[in-house]
Structures are given as structure tokens and as C-alpha cells.
mmCIF file of C-alpha atoms in Angstrom:
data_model
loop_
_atom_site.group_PDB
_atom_site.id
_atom_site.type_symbol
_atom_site.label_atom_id
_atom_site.label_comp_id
_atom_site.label_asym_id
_atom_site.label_seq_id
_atom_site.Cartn_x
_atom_site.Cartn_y
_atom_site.Cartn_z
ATOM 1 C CA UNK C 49 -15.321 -73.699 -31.469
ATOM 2 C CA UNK C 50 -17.955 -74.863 -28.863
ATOM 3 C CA UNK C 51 -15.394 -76.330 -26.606
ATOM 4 C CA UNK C 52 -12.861 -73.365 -26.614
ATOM 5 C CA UNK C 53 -16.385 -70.910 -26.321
ATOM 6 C CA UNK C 54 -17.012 -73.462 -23.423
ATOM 7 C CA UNK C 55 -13.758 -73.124 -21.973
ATOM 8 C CA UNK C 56 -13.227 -69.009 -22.458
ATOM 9 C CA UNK C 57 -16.424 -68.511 -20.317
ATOM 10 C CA UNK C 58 -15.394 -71.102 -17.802
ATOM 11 C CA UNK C 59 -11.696 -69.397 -17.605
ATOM 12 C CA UNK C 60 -13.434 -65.909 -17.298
ATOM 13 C CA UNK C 61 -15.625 -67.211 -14.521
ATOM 14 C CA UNK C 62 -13.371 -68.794 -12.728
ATOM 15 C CA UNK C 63 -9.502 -68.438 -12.922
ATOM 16 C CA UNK C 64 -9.693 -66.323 -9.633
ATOM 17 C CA UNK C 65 -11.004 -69.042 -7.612
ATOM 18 C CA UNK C 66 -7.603 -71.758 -7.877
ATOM 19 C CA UNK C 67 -6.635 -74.105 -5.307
ATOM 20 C CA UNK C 68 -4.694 -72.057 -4.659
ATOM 21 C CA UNK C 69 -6.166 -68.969 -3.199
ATOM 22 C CA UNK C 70 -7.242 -71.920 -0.649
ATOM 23 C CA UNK C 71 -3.603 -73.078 0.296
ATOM 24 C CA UNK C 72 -2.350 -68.900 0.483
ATOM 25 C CA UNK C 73 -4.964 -68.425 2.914
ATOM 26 C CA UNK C 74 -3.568 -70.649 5.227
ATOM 27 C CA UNK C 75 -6.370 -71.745 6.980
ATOM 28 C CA UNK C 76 -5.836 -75.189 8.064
ATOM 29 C CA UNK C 77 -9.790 -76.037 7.961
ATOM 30 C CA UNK C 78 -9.877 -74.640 4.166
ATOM 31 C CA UNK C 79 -7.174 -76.313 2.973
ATOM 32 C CA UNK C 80 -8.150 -80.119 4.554
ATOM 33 C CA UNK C 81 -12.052 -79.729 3.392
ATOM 34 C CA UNK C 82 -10.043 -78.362 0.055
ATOM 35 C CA UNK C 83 -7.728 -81.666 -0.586
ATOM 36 C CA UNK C 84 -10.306 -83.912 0.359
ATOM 37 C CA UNK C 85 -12.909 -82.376 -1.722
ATOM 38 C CA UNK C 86 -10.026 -82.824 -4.545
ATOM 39 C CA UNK C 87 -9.217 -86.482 -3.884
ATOM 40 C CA UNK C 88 -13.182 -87.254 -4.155
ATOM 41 C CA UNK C 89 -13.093 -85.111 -7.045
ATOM 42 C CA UNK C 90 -10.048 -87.053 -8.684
ATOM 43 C CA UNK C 91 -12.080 -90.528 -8.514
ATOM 44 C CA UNK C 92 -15.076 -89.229 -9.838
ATOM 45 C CA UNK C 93 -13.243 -88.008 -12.615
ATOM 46 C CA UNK C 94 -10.813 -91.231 -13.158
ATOM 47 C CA UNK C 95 -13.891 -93.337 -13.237
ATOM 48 C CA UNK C 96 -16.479 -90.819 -15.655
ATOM 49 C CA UNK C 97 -13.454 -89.732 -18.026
ATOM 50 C CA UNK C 98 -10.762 -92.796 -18.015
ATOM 51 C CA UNK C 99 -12.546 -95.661 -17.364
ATOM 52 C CA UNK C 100 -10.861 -96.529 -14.327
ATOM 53 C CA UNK C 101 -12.748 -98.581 -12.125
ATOM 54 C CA UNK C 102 -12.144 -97.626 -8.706
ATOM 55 C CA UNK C 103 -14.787 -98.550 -6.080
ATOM 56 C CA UNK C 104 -16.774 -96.960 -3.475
ATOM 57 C CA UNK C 105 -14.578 -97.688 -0.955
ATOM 58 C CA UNK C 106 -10.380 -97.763 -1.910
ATOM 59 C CA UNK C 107 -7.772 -100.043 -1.182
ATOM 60 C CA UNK C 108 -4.484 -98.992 -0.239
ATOM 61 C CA UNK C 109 -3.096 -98.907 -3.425
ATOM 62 C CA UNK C 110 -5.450 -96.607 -4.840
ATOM 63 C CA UNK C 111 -5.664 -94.087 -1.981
ATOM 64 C CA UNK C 112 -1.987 -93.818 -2.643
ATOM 65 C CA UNK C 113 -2.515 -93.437 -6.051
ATOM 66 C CA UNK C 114 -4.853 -90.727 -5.529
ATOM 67 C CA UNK C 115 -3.281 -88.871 -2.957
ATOM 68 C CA UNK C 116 -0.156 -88.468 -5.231
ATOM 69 C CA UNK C 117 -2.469 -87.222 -8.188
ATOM 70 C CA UNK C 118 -4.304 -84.715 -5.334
ATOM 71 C CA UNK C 119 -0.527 -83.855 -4.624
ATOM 72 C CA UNK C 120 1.250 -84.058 -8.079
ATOM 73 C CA UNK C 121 -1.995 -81.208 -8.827
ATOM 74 C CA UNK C 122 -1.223 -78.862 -5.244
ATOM 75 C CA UNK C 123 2.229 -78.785 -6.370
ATOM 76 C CA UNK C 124 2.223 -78.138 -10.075
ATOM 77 C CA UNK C 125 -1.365 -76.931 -11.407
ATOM 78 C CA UNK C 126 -2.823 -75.435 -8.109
ATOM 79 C CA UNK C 127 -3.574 -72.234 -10.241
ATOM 80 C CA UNK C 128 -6.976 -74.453 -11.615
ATOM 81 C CA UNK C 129 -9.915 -75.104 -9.567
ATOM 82 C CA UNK C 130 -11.568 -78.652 -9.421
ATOM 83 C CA UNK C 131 -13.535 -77.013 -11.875
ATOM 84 C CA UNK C 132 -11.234 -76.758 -14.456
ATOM 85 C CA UNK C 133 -9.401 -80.225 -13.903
ATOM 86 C CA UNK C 134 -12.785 -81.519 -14.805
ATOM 87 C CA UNK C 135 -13.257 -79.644 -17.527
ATOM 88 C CA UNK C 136 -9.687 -80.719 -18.763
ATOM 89 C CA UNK C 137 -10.826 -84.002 -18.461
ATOM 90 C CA UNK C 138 -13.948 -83.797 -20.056
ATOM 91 C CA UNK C 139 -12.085 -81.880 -23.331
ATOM 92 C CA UNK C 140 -9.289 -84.536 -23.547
ATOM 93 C CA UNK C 141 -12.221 -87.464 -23.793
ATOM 94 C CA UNK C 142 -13.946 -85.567 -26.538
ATOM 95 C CA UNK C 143 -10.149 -86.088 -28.323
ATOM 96 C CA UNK C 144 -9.575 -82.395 -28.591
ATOM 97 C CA UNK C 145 -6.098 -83.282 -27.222
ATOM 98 C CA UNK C 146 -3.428 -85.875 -28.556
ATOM 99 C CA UNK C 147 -3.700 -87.877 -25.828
ATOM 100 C CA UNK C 148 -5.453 -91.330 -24.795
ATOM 101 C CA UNK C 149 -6.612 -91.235 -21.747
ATOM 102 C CA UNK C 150 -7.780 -94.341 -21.560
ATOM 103 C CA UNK C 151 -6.298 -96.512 -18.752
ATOM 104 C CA UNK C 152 -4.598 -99.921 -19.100
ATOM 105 C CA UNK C 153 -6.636 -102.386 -16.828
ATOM 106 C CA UNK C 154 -8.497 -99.846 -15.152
ATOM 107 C CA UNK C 155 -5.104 -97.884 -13.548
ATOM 108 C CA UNK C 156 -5.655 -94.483 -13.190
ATOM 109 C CA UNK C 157 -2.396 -92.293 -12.756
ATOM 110 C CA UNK C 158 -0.283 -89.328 -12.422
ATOM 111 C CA UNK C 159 1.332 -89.644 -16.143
ATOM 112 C CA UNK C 160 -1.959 -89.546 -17.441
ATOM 113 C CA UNK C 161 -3.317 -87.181 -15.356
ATOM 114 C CA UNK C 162 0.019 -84.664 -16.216
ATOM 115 C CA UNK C 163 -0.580 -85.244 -19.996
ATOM 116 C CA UNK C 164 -4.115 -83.966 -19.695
ATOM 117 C CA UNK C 165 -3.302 -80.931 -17.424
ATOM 118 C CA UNK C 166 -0.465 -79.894 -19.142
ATOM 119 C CA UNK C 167 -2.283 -79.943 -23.007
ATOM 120 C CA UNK C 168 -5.492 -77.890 -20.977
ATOM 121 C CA UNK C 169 -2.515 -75.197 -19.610
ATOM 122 C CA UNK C 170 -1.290 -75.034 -22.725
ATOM 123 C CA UNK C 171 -5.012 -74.341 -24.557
ATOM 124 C CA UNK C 172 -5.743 -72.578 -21.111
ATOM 125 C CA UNK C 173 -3.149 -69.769 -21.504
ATOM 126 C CA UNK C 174 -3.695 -69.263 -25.066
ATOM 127 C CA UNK C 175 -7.145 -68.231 -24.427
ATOM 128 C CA UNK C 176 -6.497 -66.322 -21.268
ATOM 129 C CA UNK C 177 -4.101 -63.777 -23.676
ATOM 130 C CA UNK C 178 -6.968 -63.876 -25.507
ATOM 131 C CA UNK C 179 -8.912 -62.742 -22.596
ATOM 132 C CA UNK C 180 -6.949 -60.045 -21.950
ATOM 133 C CA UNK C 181 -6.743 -59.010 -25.173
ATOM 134 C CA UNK C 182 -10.201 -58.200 -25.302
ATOM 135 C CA UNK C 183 -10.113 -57.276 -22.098
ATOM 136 C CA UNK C 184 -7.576 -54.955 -22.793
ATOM 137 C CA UNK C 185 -9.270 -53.835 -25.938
ATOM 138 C CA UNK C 186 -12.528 -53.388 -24.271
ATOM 139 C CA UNK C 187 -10.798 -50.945 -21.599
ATOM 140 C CA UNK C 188 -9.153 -48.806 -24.552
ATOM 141 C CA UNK C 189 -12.406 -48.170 -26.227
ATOM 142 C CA UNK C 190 -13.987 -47.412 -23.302
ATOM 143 C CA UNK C 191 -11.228 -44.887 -22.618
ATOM 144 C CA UNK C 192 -11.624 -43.354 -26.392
ATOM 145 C CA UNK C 193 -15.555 -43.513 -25.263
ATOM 146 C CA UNK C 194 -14.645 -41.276 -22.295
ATOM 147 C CA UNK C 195 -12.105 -38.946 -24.383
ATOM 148 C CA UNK C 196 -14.155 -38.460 -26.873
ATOM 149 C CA UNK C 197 -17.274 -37.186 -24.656
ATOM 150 C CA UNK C 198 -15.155 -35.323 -22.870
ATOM 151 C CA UNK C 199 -13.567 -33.700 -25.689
ATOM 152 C CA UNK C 200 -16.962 -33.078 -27.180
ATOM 153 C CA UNK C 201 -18.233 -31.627 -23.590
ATOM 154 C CA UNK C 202 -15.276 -29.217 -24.212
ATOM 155 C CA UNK C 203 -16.120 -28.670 -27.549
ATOM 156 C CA UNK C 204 -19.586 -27.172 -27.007
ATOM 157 C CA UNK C 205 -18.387 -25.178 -23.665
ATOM 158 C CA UNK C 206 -15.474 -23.308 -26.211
ATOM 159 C CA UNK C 207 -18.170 -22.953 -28.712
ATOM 160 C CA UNK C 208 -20.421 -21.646 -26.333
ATOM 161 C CA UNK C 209 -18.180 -19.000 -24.684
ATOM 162 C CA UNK C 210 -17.129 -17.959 -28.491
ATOM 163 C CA UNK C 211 -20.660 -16.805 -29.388
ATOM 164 C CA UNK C 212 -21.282 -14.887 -25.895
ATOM 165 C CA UNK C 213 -17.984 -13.171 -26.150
ATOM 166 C CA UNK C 214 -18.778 -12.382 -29.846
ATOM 167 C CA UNK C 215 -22.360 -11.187 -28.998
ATOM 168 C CA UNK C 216 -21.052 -9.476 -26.729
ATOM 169 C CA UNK C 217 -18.630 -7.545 -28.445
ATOM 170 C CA UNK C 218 -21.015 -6.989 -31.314
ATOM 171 C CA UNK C 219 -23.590 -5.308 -28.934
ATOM 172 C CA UNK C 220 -20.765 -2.961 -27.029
ATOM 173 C CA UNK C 221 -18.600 -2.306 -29.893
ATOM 174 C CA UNK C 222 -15.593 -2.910 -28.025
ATOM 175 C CA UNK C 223 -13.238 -4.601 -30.152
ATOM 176 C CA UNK C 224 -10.507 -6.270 -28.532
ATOM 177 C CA UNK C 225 -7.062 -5.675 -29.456
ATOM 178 C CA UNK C 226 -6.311 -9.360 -30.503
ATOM 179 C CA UNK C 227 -8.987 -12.032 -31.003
ATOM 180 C CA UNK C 228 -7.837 -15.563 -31.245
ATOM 181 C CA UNK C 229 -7.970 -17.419 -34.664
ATOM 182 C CA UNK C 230 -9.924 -19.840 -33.484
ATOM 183 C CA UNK C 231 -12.867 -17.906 -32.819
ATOM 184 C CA UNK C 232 -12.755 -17.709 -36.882
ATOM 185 C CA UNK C 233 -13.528 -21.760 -37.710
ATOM 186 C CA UNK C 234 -16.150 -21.779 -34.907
ATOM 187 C CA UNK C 235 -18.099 -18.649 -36.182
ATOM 188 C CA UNK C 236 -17.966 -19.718 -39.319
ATOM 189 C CA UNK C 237 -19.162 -23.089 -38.956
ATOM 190 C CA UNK C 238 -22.560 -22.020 -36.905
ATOM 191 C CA UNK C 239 -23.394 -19.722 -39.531
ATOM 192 C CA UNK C 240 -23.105 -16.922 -36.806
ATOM 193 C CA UNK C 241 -19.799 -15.526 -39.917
ATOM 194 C CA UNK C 242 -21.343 -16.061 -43.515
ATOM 195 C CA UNK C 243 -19.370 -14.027 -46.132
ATOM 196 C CA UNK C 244 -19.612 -15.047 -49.786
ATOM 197 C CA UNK C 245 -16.486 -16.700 -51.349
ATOM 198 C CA UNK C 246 -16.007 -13.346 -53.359
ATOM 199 C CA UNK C 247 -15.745 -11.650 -49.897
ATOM 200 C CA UNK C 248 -13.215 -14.326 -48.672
ATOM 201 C CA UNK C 249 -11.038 -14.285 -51.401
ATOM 202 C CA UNK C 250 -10.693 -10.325 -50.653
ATOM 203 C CA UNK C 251 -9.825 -11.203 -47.104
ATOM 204 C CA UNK C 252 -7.515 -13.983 -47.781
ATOM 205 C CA UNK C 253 -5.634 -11.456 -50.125
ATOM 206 C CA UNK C 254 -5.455 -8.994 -47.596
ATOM 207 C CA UNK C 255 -4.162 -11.614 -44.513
ATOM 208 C CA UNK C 256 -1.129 -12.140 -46.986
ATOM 209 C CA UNK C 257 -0.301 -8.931 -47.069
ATOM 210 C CA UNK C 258 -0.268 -7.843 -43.943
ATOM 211 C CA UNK C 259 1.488 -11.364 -43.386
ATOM 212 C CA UNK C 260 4.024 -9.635 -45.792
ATOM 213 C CA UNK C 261 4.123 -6.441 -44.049
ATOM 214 C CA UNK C 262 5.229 -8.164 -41.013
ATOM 215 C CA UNK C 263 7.614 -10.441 -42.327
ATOM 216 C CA UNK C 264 9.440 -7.037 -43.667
ATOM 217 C CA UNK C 265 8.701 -5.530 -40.976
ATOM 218 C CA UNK C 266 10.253 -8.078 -38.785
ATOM 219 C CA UNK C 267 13.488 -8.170 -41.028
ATOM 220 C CA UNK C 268 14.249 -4.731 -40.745
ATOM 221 C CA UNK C 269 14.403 -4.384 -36.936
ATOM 222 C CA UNK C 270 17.536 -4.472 -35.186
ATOM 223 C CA UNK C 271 16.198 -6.773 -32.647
ATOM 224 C CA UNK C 272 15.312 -9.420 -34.992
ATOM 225 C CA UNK C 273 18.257 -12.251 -34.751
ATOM 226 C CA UNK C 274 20.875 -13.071 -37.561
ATOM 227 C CA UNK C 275 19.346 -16.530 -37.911
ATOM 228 C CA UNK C 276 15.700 -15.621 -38.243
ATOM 229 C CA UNK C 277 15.990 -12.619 -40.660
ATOM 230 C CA UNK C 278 17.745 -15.772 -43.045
ATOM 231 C CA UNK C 279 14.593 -17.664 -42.834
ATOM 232 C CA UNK C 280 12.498 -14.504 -43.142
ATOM 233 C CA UNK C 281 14.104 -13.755 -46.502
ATOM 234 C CA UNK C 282 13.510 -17.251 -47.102
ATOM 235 C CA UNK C 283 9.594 -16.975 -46.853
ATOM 236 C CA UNK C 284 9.678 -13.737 -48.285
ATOM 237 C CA UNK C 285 10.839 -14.696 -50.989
ATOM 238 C CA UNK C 286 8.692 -17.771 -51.683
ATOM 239 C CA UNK C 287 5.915 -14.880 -51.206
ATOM 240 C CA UNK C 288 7.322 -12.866 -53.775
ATOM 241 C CA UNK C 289 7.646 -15.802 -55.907
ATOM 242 C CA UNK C 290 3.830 -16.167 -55.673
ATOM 243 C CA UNK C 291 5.022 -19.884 -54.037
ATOM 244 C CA UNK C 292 4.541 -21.148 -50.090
ATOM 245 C CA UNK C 293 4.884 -23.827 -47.558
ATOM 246 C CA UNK C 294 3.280 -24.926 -44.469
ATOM 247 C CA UNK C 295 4.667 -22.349 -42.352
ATOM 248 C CA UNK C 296 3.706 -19.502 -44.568
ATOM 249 C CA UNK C 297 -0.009 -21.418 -44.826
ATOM 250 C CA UNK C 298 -0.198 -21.259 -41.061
ATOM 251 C CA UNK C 299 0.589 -17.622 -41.170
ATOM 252 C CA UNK C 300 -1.809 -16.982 -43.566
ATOM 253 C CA UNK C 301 -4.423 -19.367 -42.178
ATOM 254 C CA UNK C 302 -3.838 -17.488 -38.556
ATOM 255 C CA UNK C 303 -4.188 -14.087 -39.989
ATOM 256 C CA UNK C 304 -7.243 -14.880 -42.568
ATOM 257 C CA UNK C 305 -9.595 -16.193 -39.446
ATOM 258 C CA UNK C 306 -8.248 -13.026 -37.511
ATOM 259 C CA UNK C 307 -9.699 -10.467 -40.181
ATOM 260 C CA UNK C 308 -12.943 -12.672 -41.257
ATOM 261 C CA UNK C 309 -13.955 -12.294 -37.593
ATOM 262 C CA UNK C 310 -13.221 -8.154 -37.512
ATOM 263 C CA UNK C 311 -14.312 -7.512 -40.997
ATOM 264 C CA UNK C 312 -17.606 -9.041 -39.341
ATOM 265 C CA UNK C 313 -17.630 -6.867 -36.364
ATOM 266 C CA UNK C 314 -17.630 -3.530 -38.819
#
């Protein structure tokens, strides 16, 4: 857990500073200072993590040796910084990966470094969905953060305007010809609308008729289409059958919080 911990931070730190943001640059400067800084890098690391035993100053055979590893790494893992292939290194000789990395009479070379870049790819793009995950998760509470205050500035605003229209029309007396249901729930809940459940009951009873009345009402007019007056009988009936459903509890429901706020204003 220490060494993926170890590695998650490292990833998050530093996957946007690759070898290869050096070579898309194309700045020749950059990218020379960059591949010798990597071939330096690659002996260090031979010698600390493989026990290779390459000396201060190479032969032949081991520049070429190194060069290839520098280039076997530009072509095919340039997405890691020098960073990383050390780090790579540094898991694979704790034996986190399957691999021995231990070199045969001190030979230090591209199969072994492949083996140990591809196993830290492998562990390195696990944890980088894992990354994003969070990242991603991180991002969608903030947005639900953001909703939410928002919706809850909007909130108190409606709430707000509810009571100074309702004030208002309490002090004046001039009752307008519809008020919106939803005046009802927010009255209600700040106290500013406190009827006893006796007084409620009355005004339920009374938002079903006149939900009633309309319904008839409705049915009976000429303009009222074929296909609705069939689903008007429909709920009519259920009405008369003392029986309901959700769309005859919305009527209600919108009728009820129409009345509980006028029955306040008398």
C-alpha cells in the first residue's frame, strides 16, 4: 500500500512532465540536454537497482548499450519522465513485480529494462483510472456542492418573494384571481398558515369538491374532446367510488394548497 500511495502521488505530480513534452517541443537544445540527462540517468540506475557495474567512464560497448536503452525508452515509454523510470526501478527491486532484475555478469540491457517498464505501465495506468476516478468524483461533488447552494439560494429568494406578496395582499385586501399552489407548502411551513388539522380536513373536503365540480363541469361542455370526457368519467367515477389515483391526488393536492392560502386571507 506504501508503494502504490508512493507511486499515486508521484503519477499525480508528475505525468504532465514526460519526455515527451521535451521531444514535441522541438527544440533541438531541450531535447540533446534531455537524452543526455537520460543516458546519465540510465547508468545511475543500472548500477543502484541491477547491479550492473558500469564505470565512470564507458567503453564502447556500453555506450551502445545505453544509447539503445535511452532510445528503446524515446520510442516506446517517452510518456514517463526520468522520474518515473526510476521509480519503476526502484519498485521492481523491492520485488513488487515478477521480475529479476538482476543482471548476469554485470550486463545491463534493454530486455530487462522493457520488463520493468512495461510491469510499471501496467501498475501505472491502473492507478491513473484511479486518478481520474477520483478526480472525476471529486468534480461531481463539487458540482452537487454548487447545485445544491444554488438551489438553496433560490429557495430562500422564492420563499422570500412568497411572504412579501402574501403580506402584501393581506394588508391591501386585494386578492388575486389565481394564486399558485405553491405559495401553500411555503406558508405553511414558516408558520406564516397555521390551521388546526380539524380546519384542514374541512378544506381538503371542500378542494374535492370543487375538484368534482370541475371534472363535471368539464364533461358537459361541448368543447371538451371525445377522448378526455372518457378519462373524465374515468376519475369521476373513482371519485364517486370514494377511490383515487395519482392524478386525482395531484388535483386535489393543487386545489387543497389553493384554498388553505384564501381561507387564510378571509
Amino acid at each position: 500500500m506504501q508503494v502504490q500511495n508512493s507511486l499515486i502521488q508521484s503519477i499525480s505530480n508528475l505525468r504532465s512532465n514526460s519526455l515527451r513534452d521535451v521531444l514535441k517541443s522541438n527544440d533541438e537544445q531541450r531535447i540533446k540536454e534531455q537524452y543526455r540527462s537520460l543516458n546519465l540517468a540510465l547508468v545511475i540506475i543500472a548500477n543502484t537497482y541491477t547491479g550492473a557495474n558500469f564505470g565512470t567512464k564507458l567503453n564502447d560497448i556500453d555506450k551502445n548499450i545505453i544509447k539503445s536503452c535511452a532510445d528503446f525508452i524515446l520510442e516506446f515509454h517517452s510518456g514517463l519522465n526520468m522520474k518515473e523510470i526510476e521509480h519503476a526501478f526502484k519498485i521492481a527491486s523491492s520485488g513488487k513485480f515478477d521480475i529479476n532484475i538482476e543482471t548476469y555478469f554485470g550486463k545491463f540491457n534493454v530486455s530487462i529494462l522493457g520488463k520493468v517498464l512495461k510491469a510499471y505501465q501496467q501498475l501505472r495506468n491502473k492507478i491513473i483510472v484511479q486518478i481520474e476516478e477520483a478526480e472525476k468524483k471529486e468534480q461531481q461533488k463539487l458540482k452537487q456542492e454548487q447545485d445544491k447552494e444554488k438551489i438553496e439560494k433560490l429557495n430562500a429568494e422564492t420563499r422570500s418573494y412568497v411572504i412579501d406578496q402574501y403580506k402584501q395582499i393581506k394588508e391591501t385586501g386585494n386578492i388575486p384571481d389565481n394564486i399558485p399552489a405553491y405559495w401553500a407548502k411555503i406558508l405553511v411551513e414558516q408558520g406564516i398558515i397555521d390551521f388546526n388539522q380539524r380546519k384542514k380536513n374541512l378544506i381538503y373536503s371542500e378542494a374535492k369538491n370543487n375538484v368534482q365540480a370541475t371534472l363535471a363541469k368539464k364533461l358537459a361542455a361541448n368543447t371538451t374532446k371525445t377522448i378526455d370526457k372518457i378519462n373524465i368519467r374515468r376519475q369521476l367515477k373513482l371519485i364517486f367510488s370514494e377511490k383515487s389515483n395519482v392524478d386525482l391526488d395531484a388535483m386535489f393536492l393543487n386545489e387543497y394548497s389553493k384554498l388553505i392560502v384564501l381561507k387564510s386571507l378571509e
